[in-house]
């Protein structure tokens, strides 16, 4: 697990907070729909291209993480698999699968709120390799911005924990 060293290439901006709030609202919608507490929005040139929440339980598809659902929607919407110039806002640090999908889509930036440890504390079986380590080990050029509205994202896990029926994986 990442031990608190540098994770961000730079700090977040007011626009990052604005778009992260959209991802947080998507996660809230997902929780209300009985899904896991994750949301993601993809933005290009200041415009939201796609927003999604986790749909693992609804689709019975372990790969239907919020980031993957948003990537699929953005690719269809833009008619391309090349998402250069796009930023993904994720309510939690993307797992290795989601980070890799962002890398393959040529996303320019990943901005995340909660950390891997936050998801693990909520009971999710997280792999403990950070996005910073994935970037470094894989030679990815993707820019990473961490901890944007982290406290608000951690609140999503508390909201999820209060649900009588909640599914973690």
mmCIF file of C-alpha atoms in Angstrom:
data_model
loop_
_atom_site.group_PDB
_atom_site.id
_atom_site.type_symbol
_atom_site.label_atom_id
_atom_site.label_comp_id
_atom_site.label_asym_id
_atom_site.label_seq_id
_atom_site.Cartn_x
_atom_site.Cartn_y
_atom_site.Cartn_z
ATOM 1 C CA UNK A 1 0.000 0.000 0.000
ATOM 2 C CA UNK A 2 1.184 3.488 -0.648
ATOM 3 C CA UNK A 3 2.571 4.812 2.582
ATOM 4 C CA UNK A 4 1.800 8.494 2.283
ATOM 5 C CA UNK A 5 4.660 9.665 0.087
ATOM 6 C CA UNK A 6 4.013 11.843 -2.948
ATOM 7 C CA UNK A 7 0.992 10.683 -4.894
ATOM 8 C CA UNK A 8 0.036 13.787 -6.785
ATOM 9 C CA UNK A 9 1.835 15.302 -9.714
ATOM 10 C CA UNK A 10 0.195 18.566 -8.680
ATOM 11 C CA UNK A 11 -2.599 19.792 -6.437
ATOM 12 C CA UNK A 12 -6.239 20.041 -7.432
ATOM 13 C CA UNK A 13 -7.922 23.200 -8.738
ATOM 14 C CA UNK A 14 -11.365 24.753 -8.139
ATOM 15 C CA UNK A 15 -12.510 23.081 -11.391
ATOM 16 C CA UNK A 16 -11.252 19.762 -10.015
ATOM 17 C CA UNK A 17 -13.427 20.254 -6.939
ATOM 18 C CA UNK A 18 -16.450 21.172 -9.066
ATOM 19 C CA UNK A 19 -16.167 18.074 -11.260
ATOM 20 C CA UNK A 20 -15.348 15.845 -8.271
ATOM 21 C CA UNK A 21 -18.630 16.943 -6.718
ATOM 22 C CA UNK A 22 -20.392 15.564 -9.816
ATOM 23 C CA UNK A 23 -18.628 12.221 -9.292
ATOM 24 C CA UNK A 24 -19.608 12.274 -5.607
ATOM 25 C CA UNK A 25 -23.252 12.863 -6.552
ATOM 26 C CA UNK A 26 -23.083 9.900 -8.939
ATOM 27 C CA UNK A 27 -21.725 7.737 -6.106
ATOM 28 C CA UNK A 28 -24.596 8.862 -3.858
ATOM 29 C CA UNK A 29 -27.048 7.832 -6.593
ATOM 30 C CA UNK A 30 -25.334 4.474 -6.800
ATOM 31 C CA UNK A 31 -25.566 3.926 -3.057
ATOM 32 C CA UNK A 32 -29.273 4.759 -3.169
ATOM 33 C CA UNK A 33 -29.643 2.198 -5.982
ATOM 34 C CA UNK A 34 -27.957 -0.504 -3.884
ATOM 35 C CA UNK A 35 -24.559 -0.260 -5.547
ATOM 36 C CA UNK A 36 -21.071 0.174 -4.082
ATOM 37 C CA UNK A 37 -20.043 3.746 -3.103
ATOM 38 C CA UNK A 38 -18.024 4.745 -6.154
ATOM 39 C CA UNK A 39 -18.629 7.385 -8.817
ATOM 40 C CA UNK A 40 -16.681 8.779 -11.773
ATOM 41 C CA UNK A 41 -16.999 11.612 -14.275
ATOM 42 C CA UNK A 42 -14.987 12.189 -17.435
ATOM 43 C CA UNK A 43 -14.398 15.758 -18.567
ATOM 44 C CA UNK A 44 -12.960 17.157 -21.797
ATOM 45 C CA UNK A 45 -12.402 20.869 -22.356
ATOM 46 C CA UNK A 46 -14.437 21.830 -19.301
ATOM 47 C CA UNK A 47 -17.473 19.763 -20.317
ATOM 48 C CA UNK A 48 -18.690 16.538 -18.722
ATOM 49 C CA UNK A 49 -18.630 13.769 -21.330
ATOM 50 C CA UNK A 50 -19.750 10.905 -19.087
ATOM 51 C CA UNK A 51 -20.680 10.266 -15.461
ATOM 52 C CA UNK A 52 -21.375 6.908 -13.886
ATOM 53 C CA UNK A 53 -21.620 5.065 -10.623
ATOM 54 C CA UNK A 54 -20.551 1.552 -9.815
ATOM 55 C CA UNK A 55 -22.869 -1.069 -11.384
ATOM 56 C CA UNK A 56 -21.175 -4.299 -10.303
ATOM 57 C CA UNK A 57 -24.239 -5.703 -8.519
ATOM 58 C CA UNK A 58 -26.842 -4.469 -11.022
ATOM 59 C CA UNK A 59 -24.990 -5.945 -14.002
ATOM 60 C CA UNK A 60 -23.545 -8.950 -12.161
ATOM 61 C CA UNK A 61 -20.251 -7.829 -13.698
ATOM 62 C CA UNK A 62 -17.209 -7.493 -11.457
ATOM 63 C CA UNK A 63 -15.623 -5.134 -14.036
ATOM 64 C CA UNK A 64 -18.515 -2.621 -13.916
ATOM 65 C CA UNK A 65 -16.609 -0.208 -11.704
ATOM 66 C CA UNK A 66 -17.651 3.447 -11.963
ATOM 67 C CA UNK A 67 -14.512 4.329 -13.910
ATOM 68 C CA UNK A 68 -14.992 1.522 -16.443
ATOM 69 C CA UNK A 69 -18.676 2.345 -16.922
ATOM 70 C CA UNK A 70 -17.761 6.027 -17.451
ATOM 71 C CA UNK A 71 -14.956 5.096 -19.883
ATOM 72 C CA UNK A 72 -17.304 2.926 -21.935
ATOM 73 C CA UNK A 73 -19.886 5.728 -22.065
ATOM 74 C CA UNK A 74 -17.294 8.378 -22.983
ATOM 75 C CA UNK A 75 -15.836 6.243 -25.776
ATOM 76 C CA UNK A 76 -19.295 5.644 -27.265
ATOM 77 C CA UNK A 77 -20.247 9.312 -26.862
ATOM 78 C CA UNK A 78 -17.064 10.585 -28.515
ATOM 79 C CA UNK A 79 -16.852 7.770 -31.082
ATOM 80 C CA UNK A 80 -13.274 6.880 -30.166
ATOM 81 C CA UNK A 81 -11.188 4.847 -27.760
ATOM 82 C CA UNK A 82 -8.619 7.670 -27.577
ATOM 83 C CA UNK A 83 -9.589 9.890 -24.663
ATOM 84 C CA UNK A 84 -6.538 12.139 -24.881
ATOM 85 C CA UNK A 85 -7.244 15.493 -23.301
ATOM 86 C CA UNK A 86 -9.786 14.001 -20.893
ATOM 87 C CA UNK A 87 -9.679 13.939 -17.111
ATOM 88 C CA UNK A 88 -11.425 11.293 -15.048
ATOM 89 C CA UNK A 89 -12.697 12.275 -11.614
ATOM 90 C CA UNK A 90 -13.054 9.242 -9.349
ATOM 91 C CA UNK A 91 -14.405 9.212 -5.825
ATOM 92 C CA UNK A 92 -11.732 6.685 -4.834
ATOM 93 C CA UNK A 93 -8.242 5.957 -6.091
ATOM 94 C CA UNK A 94 -8.759 3.744 -9.151
ATOM 95 C CA UNK A 95 -7.953 0.073 -8.728
ATOM 96 C CA UNK A 96 -5.238 -1.407 -10.980
ATOM 97 C CA UNK A 97 -7.873 -2.491 -13.546
ATOM 98 C CA UNK A 98 -9.350 1.015 -13.739
ATOM 99 C CA UNK A 99 -5.948 2.721 -13.775
ATOM 100 C CA UNK A 100 -4.882 0.465 -16.650
ATOM 101 C CA UNK A 101 -8.083 1.184 -18.592
ATOM 102 C CA UNK A 102 -7.443 4.928 -18.153
ATOM 103 C CA UNK A 103 -3.865 4.451 -19.358
ATOM 104 C CA UNK A 104 -4.994 2.463 -22.413
ATOM 105 C CA UNK A 105 -7.606 5.121 -23.217
ATOM 106 C CA UNK A 106 -4.809 7.716 -23.138
ATOM 107 C CA UNK A 107 -6.561 9.746 -20.441
ATOM 108 C CA UNK A 108 -4.531 12.836 -19.637
ATOM 109 C CA UNK A 109 -5.357 12.988 -15.938
ATOM 110 C CA UNK A 110 -6.771 10.994 -13.051
ATOM 111 C CA UNK A 111 -8.130 13.065 -10.179
ATOM 112 C CA UNK A 112 -9.285 11.061 -7.184
ATOM 113 C CA UNK A 113 -10.769 11.741 -3.762
ATOM 114 C CA UNK A 114 -10.549 8.780 -1.389
ATOM 115 C CA UNK A 115 -7.525 6.549 -1.062
ATOM 116 C CA UNK A 116 -7.175 2.795 -1.475
ATOM 117 C CA UNK A 117 -6.938 2.543 2.316
ATOM 118 C CA UNK A 118 -10.325 4.270 2.676
ATOM 119 C CA UNK A 119 -11.986 1.641 0.479
ATOM 120 C CA UNK A 120 -10.204 -1.155 2.324
ATOM 121 C CA UNK A 121 -11.413 0.235 5.673
ATOM 122 C CA UNK A 122 -14.964 0.056 4.284
ATOM 123 C CA UNK A 123 -14.470 -3.676 3.645
ATOM 124 C CA UNK A 124 -13.504 -3.736 -0.036
ATOM 125 C CA UNK A 125 -10.758 -6.223 -0.999
ATOM 126 C CA UNK A 126 -8.441 -3.669 -2.495
ATOM 127 C CA UNK A 127 -5.117 -4.462 -4.063
ATOM 128 C CA UNK A 128 -2.678 -2.182 -2.335
ATOM 129 C CA UNK A 129 -0.717 -0.854 -5.307
ATOM 130 C CA UNK A 130 -1.238 2.893 -5.608
ATOM 131 C CA UNK A 131 -1.830 4.816 -8.817
ATOM 132 C CA UNK A 132 1.489 6.558 -8.222
ATOM 133 C CA UNK A 133 3.257 3.182 -8.133
ATOM 134 C CA UNK A 134 1.326 1.936 -11.203
ATOM 135 C CA UNK A 135 2.374 5.075 -13.075
ATOM 136 C CA UNK A 136 6.008 4.747 -12.047
ATOM 137 C CA UNK A 137 6.298 0.988 -12.616
ATOM 138 C CA UNK A 138 4.380 1.055 -15.894
ATOM 139 C CA UNK A 139 5.944 4.177 -17.362
ATOM 140 C CA UNK A 140 2.569 5.872 -17.792
ATOM 141 C CA UNK A 141 2.450 9.567 -18.609
ATOM 142 C CA UNK A 142 -0.936 10.091 -16.962
ATOM 143 C CA UNK A 143 -1.056 12.964 -14.468
ATOM 144 C CA UNK A 144 -2.335 11.985 -11.019
ATOM 145 C CA UNK A 145 -3.996 14.372 -8.581
ATOM 146 C CA UNK A 146 -4.894 12.870 -5.197
ATOM 147 C CA UNK A 147 -7.111 13.751 -2.240
ATOM 148 C CA UNK A 148 -9.476 16.207 -3.949
ATOM 149 C CA UNK A 149 -12.463 16.358 -1.538
ATOM 150 C CA UNK A 150 -11.194 13.263 0.268
ATOM 151 C CA UNK A 151 -13.326 13.912 3.363
ATOM 152 C CA UNK A 152 -16.482 14.056 1.235
ATOM 153 C CA UNK A 153 -15.523 10.778 -0.425
ATOM 154 C CA UNK A 154 -14.882 9.146 2.935
ATOM 155 C CA UNK A 155 -18.399 10.221 3.927
ATOM 156 C CA UNK A 156 -19.685 8.090 1.024
ATOM 157 C CA UNK A 157 -18.183 5.019 2.694
ATOM 158 C CA UNK A 158 -19.910 5.953 5.977
ATOM 159 C CA UNK A 159 -23.216 6.417 4.135
ATOM 160 C CA UNK A 160 -22.711 3.038 2.460
ATOM 161 C CA UNK A 161 -21.876 1.383 5.790
ATOM 162 C CA UNK A 162 -25.176 2.607 7.226
ATOM 163 C CA UNK A 163 -27.180 0.779 4.536
ATOM 164 C CA UNK A 164 -28.840 -2.394 5.856
ATOM 165 C CA UNK A 165 -27.928 -4.384 2.757
ATOM 166 C CA UNK A 166 -24.593 -3.545 1.244
ATOM 167 C CA UNK A 167 -22.390 -5.638 -0.960
ATOM 168 C CA UNK A 168 -18.629 -5.401 -0.873
ATOM 169 C CA UNK A 169 -16.274 -7.331 -3.097
#
